[in-house]
Coordinates of N, CA, C and O in Angstrom, one line a residue:
X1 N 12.5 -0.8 15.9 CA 12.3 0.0 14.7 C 11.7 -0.8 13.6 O 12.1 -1.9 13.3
X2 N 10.4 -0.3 13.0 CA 9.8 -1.0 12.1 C 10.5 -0.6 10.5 O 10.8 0.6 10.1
X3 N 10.7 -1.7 9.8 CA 11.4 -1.6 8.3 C 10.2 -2.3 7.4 O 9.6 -3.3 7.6
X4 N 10.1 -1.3 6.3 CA 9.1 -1.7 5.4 C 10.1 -1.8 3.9 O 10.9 -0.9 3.5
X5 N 10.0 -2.8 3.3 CA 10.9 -3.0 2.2 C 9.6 -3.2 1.3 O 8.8 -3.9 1.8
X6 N 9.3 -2.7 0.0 CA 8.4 -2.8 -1.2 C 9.3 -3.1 -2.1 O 10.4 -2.7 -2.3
X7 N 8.2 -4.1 -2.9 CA 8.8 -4.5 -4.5 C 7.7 -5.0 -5.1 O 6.7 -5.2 -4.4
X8 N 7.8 -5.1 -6.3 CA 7.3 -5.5 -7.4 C 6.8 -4.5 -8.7 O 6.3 -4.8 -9.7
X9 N 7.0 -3.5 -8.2 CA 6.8 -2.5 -9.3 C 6.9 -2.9 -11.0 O 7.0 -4.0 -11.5
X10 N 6.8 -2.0 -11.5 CA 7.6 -2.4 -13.2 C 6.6 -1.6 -14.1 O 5.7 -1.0 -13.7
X11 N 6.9 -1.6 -15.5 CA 6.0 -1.0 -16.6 C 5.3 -2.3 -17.0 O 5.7 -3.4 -17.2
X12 N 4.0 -1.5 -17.0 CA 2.8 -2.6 -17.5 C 1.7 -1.6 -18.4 O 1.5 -0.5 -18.1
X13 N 1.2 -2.2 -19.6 CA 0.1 -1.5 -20.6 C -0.9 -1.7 -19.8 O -1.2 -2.6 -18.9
X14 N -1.6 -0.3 -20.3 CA -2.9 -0.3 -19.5 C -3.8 -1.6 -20.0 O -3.8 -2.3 -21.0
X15 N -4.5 -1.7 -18.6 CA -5.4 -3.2 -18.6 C -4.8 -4.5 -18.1 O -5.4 -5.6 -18.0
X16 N -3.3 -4.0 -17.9 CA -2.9 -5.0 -17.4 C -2.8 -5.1 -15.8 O -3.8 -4.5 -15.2
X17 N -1.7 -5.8 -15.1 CA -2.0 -6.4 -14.2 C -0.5 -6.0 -12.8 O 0.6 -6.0 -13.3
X18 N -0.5 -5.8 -11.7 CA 0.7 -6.3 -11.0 C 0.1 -6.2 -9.2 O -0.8 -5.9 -8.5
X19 N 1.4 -6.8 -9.2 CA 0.9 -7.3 -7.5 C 2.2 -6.9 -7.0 O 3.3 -7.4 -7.4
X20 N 2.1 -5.9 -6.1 CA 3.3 -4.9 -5.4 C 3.2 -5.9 -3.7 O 2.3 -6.6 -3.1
X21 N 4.2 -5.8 -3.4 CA 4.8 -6.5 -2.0 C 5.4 -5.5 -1.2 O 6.0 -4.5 -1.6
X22 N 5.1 -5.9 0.3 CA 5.7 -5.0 1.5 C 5.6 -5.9 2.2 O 4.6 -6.5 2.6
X23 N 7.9 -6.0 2.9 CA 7.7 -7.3 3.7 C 8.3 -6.6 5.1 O 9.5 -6.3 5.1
X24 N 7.5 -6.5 6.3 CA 8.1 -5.9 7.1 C 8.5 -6.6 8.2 O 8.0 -7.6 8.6
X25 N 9.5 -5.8 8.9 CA 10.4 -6.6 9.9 C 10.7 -5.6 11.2 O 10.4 -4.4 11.1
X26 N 11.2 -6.1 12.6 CA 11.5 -5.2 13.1 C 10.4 -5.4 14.3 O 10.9 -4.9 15.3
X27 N 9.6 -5.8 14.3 CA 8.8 -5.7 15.8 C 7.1 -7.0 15.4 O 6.7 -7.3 14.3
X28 N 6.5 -7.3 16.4 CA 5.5 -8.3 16.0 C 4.3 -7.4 15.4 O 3.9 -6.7 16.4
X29 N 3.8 -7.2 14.5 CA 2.6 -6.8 13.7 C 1.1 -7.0 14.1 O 0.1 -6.6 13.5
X30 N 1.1 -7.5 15.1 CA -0.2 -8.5 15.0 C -1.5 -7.6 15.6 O -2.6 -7.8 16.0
X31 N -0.7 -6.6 15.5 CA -1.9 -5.1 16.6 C -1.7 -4.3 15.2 O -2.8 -3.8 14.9
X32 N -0.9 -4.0 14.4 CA -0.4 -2.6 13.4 C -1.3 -2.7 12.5 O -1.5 -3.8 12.0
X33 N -2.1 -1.5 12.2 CA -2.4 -1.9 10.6 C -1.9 -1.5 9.4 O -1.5 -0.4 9.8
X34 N -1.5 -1.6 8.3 CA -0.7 -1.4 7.0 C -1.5 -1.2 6.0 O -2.4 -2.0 5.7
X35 N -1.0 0.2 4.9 CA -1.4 1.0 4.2 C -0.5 0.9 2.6 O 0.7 0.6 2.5
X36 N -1.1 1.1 1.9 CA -0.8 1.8 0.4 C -0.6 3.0 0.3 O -1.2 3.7 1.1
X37 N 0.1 3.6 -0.4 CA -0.2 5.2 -0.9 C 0.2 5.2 -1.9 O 0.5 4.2 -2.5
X38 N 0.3 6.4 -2.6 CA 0.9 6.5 -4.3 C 1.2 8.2 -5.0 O 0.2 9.0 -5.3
X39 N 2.2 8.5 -5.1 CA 2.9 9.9 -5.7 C 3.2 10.0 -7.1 O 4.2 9.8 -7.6
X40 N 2.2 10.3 -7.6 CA 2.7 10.6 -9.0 C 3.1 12.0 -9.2 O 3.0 12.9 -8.4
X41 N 3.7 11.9 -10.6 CA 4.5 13.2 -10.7 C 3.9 14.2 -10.5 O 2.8 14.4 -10.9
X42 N 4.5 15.1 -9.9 CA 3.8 16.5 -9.7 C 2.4 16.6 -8.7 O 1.9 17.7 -8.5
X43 N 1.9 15.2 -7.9 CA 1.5 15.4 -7.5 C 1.4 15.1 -5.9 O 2.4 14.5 -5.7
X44 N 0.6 15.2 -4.7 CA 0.6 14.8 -3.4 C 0.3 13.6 -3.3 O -0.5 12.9 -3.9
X45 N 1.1 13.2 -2.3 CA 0.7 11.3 -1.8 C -0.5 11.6 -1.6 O -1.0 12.6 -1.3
X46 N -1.0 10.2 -2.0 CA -2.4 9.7 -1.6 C -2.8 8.6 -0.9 O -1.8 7.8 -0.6
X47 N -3.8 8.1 -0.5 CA -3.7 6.9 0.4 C -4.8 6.2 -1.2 O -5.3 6.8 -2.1
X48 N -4.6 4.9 -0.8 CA -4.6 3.8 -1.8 C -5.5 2.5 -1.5 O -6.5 2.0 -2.2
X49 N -4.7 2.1 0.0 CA -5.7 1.1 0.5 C -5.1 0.5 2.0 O -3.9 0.5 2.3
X50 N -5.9 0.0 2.7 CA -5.3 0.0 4.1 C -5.6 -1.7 4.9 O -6.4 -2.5 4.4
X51 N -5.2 -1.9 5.6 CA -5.8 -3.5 5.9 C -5.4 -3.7 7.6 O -4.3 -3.4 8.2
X52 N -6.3 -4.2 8.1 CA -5.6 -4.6 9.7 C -4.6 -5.6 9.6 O -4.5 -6.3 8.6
X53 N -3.9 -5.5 10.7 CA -3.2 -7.1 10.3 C -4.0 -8.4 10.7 O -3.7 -9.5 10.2
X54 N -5.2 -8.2 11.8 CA -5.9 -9.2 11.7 C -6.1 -9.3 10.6 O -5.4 -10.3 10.2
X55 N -6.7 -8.8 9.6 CA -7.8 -8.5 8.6 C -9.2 -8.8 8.8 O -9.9 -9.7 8.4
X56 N -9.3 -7.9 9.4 CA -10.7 -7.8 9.7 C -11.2 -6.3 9.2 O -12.3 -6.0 9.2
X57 N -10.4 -5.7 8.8 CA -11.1 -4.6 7.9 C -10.0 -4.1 7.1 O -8.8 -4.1 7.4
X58 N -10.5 -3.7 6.2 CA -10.2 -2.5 4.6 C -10.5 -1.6 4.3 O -11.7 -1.3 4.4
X59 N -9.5 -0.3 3.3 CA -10.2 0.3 3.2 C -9.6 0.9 1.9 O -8.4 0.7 1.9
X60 N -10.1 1.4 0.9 CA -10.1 1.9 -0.7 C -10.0 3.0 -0.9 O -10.6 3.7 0.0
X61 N -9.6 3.6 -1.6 CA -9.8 4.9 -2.1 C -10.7 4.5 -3.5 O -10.4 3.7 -4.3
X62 N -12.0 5.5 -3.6 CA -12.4 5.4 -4.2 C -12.1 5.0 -6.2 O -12.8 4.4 -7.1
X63 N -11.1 5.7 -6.2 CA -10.3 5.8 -7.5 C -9.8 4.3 -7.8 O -9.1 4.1 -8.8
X64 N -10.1 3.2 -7.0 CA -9.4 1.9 -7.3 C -10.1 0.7 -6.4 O -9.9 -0.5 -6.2
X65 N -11.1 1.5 -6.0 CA -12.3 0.3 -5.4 C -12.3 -0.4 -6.8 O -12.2 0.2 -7.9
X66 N -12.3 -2.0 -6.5 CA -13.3 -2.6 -7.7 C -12.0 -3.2 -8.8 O -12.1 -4.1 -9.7
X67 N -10.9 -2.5 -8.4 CA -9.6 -2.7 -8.8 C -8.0 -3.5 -8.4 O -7.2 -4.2 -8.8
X68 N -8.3 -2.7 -7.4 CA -7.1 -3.4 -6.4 C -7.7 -4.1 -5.1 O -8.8 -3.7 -4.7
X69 N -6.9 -5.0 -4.5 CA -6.8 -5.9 -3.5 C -5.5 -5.9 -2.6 O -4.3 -6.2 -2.8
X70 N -6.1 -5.4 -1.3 CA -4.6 -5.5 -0.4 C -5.3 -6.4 0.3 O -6.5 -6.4 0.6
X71 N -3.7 -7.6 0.7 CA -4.1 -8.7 1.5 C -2.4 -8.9 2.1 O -1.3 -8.5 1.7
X72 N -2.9 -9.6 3.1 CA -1.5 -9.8 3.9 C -1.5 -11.4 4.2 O -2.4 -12.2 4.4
X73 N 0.1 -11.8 4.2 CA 0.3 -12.9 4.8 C 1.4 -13.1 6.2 O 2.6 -12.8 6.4
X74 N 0.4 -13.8 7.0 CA 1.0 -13.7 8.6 C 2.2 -14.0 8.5 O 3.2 -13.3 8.5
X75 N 2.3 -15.2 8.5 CA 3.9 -15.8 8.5 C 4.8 -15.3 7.7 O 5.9 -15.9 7.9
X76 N 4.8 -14.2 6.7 CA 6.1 -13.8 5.8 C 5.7 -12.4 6.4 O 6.3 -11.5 5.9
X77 N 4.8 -12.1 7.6 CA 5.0 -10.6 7.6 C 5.2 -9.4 6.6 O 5.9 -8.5 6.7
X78 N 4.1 -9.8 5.4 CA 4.4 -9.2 4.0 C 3.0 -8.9 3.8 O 2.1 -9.7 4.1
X79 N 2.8 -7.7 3.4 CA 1.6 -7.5 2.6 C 1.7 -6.9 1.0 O 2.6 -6.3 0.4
X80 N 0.2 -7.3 0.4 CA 0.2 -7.1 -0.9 C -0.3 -6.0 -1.5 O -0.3 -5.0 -0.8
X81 N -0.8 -5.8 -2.8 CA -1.2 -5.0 -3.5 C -2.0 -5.4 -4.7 O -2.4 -4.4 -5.3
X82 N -2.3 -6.3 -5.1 CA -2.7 -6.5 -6.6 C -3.9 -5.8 -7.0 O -5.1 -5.8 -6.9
X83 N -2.7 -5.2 -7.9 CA -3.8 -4.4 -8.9 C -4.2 -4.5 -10.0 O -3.2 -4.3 -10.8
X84 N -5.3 -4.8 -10.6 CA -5.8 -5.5 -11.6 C -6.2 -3.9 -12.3 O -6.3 -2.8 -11.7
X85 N -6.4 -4.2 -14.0 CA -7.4 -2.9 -14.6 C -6.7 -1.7 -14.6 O -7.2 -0.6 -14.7
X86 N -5.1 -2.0 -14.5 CA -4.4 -0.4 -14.3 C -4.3 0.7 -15.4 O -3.6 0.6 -16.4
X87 N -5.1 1.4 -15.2 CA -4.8 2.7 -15.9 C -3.5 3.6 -15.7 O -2.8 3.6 -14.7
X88 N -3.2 4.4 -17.0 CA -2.3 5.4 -17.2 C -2.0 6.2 -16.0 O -0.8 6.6 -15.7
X89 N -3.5 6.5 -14.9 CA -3.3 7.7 -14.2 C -3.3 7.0 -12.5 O -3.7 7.5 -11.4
X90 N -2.8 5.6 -12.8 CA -2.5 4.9 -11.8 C -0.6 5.2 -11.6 O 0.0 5.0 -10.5
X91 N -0.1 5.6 -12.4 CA 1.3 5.6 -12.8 C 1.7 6.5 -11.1 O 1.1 7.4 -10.6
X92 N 2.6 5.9 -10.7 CA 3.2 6.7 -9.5 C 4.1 5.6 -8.9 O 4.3 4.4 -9.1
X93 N 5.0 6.9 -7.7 CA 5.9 5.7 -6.9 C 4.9 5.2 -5.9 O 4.0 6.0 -5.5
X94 N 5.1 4.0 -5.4 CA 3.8 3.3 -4.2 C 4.6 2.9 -3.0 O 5.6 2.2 -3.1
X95 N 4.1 3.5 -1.8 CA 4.8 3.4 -0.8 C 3.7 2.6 0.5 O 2.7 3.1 0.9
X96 N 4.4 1.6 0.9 CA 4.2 1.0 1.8 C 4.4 1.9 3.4 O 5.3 2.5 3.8
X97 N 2.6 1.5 4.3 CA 3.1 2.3 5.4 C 2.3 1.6 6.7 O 1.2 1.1 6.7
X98 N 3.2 1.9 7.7 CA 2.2 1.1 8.8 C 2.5 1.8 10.1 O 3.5 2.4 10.4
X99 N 1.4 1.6 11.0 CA 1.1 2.1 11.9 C 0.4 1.7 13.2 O -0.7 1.3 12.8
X100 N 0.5 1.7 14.6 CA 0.0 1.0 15.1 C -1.7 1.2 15.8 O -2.4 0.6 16.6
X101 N -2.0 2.6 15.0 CA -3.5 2.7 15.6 C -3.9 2.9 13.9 O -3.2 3.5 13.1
X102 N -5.1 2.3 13.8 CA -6.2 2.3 12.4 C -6.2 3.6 11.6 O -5.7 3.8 10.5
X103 N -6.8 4.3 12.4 CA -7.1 6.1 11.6 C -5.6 6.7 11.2 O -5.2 7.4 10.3
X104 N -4.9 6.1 12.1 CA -3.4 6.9 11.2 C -2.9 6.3 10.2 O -2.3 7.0 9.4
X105 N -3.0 5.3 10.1 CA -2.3 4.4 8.7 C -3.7 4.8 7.2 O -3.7 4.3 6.1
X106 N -4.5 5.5 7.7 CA -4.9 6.1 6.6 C -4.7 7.6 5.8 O -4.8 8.0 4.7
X107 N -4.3 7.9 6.8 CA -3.6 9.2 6.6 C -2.2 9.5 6.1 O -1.2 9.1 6.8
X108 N -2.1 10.1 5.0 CA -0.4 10.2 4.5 C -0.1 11.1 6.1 O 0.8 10.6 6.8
X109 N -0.8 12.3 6.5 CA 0.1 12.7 7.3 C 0.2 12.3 8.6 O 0.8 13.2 9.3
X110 N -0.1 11.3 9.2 CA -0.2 10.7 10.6 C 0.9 9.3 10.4 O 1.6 8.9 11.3
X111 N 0.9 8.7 8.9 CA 0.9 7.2 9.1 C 2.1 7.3 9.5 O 2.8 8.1 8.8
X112 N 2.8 6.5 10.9 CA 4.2 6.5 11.2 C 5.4 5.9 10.9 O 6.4 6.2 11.4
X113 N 5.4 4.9 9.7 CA 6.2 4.2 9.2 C 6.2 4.0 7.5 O 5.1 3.5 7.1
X114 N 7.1 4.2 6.6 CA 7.3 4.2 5.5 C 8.5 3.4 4.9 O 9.6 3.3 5.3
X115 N 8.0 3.0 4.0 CA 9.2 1.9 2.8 C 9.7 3.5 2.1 O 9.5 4.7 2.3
X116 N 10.6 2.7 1.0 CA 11.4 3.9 0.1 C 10.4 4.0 -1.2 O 10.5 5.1 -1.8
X117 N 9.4 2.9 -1.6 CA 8.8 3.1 -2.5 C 9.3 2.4 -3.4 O 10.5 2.1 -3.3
X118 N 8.3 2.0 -4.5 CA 8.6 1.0 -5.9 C 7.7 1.7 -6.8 O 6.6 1.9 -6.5
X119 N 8.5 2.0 -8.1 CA 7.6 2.5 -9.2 C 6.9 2.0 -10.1 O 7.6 1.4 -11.0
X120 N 5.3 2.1 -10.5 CA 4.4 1.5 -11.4 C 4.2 2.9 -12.0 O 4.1 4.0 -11.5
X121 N 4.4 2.2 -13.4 CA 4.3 3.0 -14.5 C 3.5 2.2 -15.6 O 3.8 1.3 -16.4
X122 N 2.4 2.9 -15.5 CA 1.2 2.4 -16.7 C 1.5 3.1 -18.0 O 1.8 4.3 -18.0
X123 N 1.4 2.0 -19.4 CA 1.5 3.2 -20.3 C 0.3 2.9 -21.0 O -0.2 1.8 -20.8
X124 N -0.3 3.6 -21.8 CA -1.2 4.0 -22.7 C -1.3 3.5 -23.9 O -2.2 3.9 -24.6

């Protein structure tokens, strides 16, 4: 059974800065790839950003190309988030997700494994 634990959330003013963590456990990774998403109020998860665990590829949602950076590190079995340039309407809970074939870990409704989520809240 795969366990995804996320942290680093917190309130940050717009323009500022944070780097969200997802440290997962539970089986070897080294085929899975792993995903971002993000729920803000009132609205549907979205996908965020995605990464092989080789890393050999990525992928963005357009709303945060140019912004955020997902990267992973092998040996802590953890991957990142840093997101630079956060805006207000970045504000949501962020959920860590992974999955062992590519196309599904980009999809909120395919991806097979989920954390509880950590909350960034940009203010204005």
């Amino acid at each position: 059974q795969v366990q995804l634990v996320e942290s680093g959330g917190g309130l940050v003013q717009a323009g500022g800065s944070l780097r969200l963590s997802c440290a997962a456990s539970g089986r070897t990774f080294s085929s899975y790839a792993m995903g971002w998403f993000r729920q803000a109020p009132g609205k549907e998860r979205e996908f965020v950003a995605a990464i092989r665990w080789s890393g050999s590829s990525t992928n963005y949602a357009d709303s945060v190309k140019g912004r955020f950076t997902i990267s992973r590190d092998i040996p802590k079995n953890t991957v990142y988030l840093q997101m630079n340039s956060l805006r207000p309407e970045d504000t949501g809970v962020y959920y860590c997700a992974a999955d062992s074939l590519w196309h599904r870990v980009l999809d909120v409704t395919t991806a097979g494994y989920w954390g509880q989520g950590t909350q960034v809240t940009v203010s204005s």
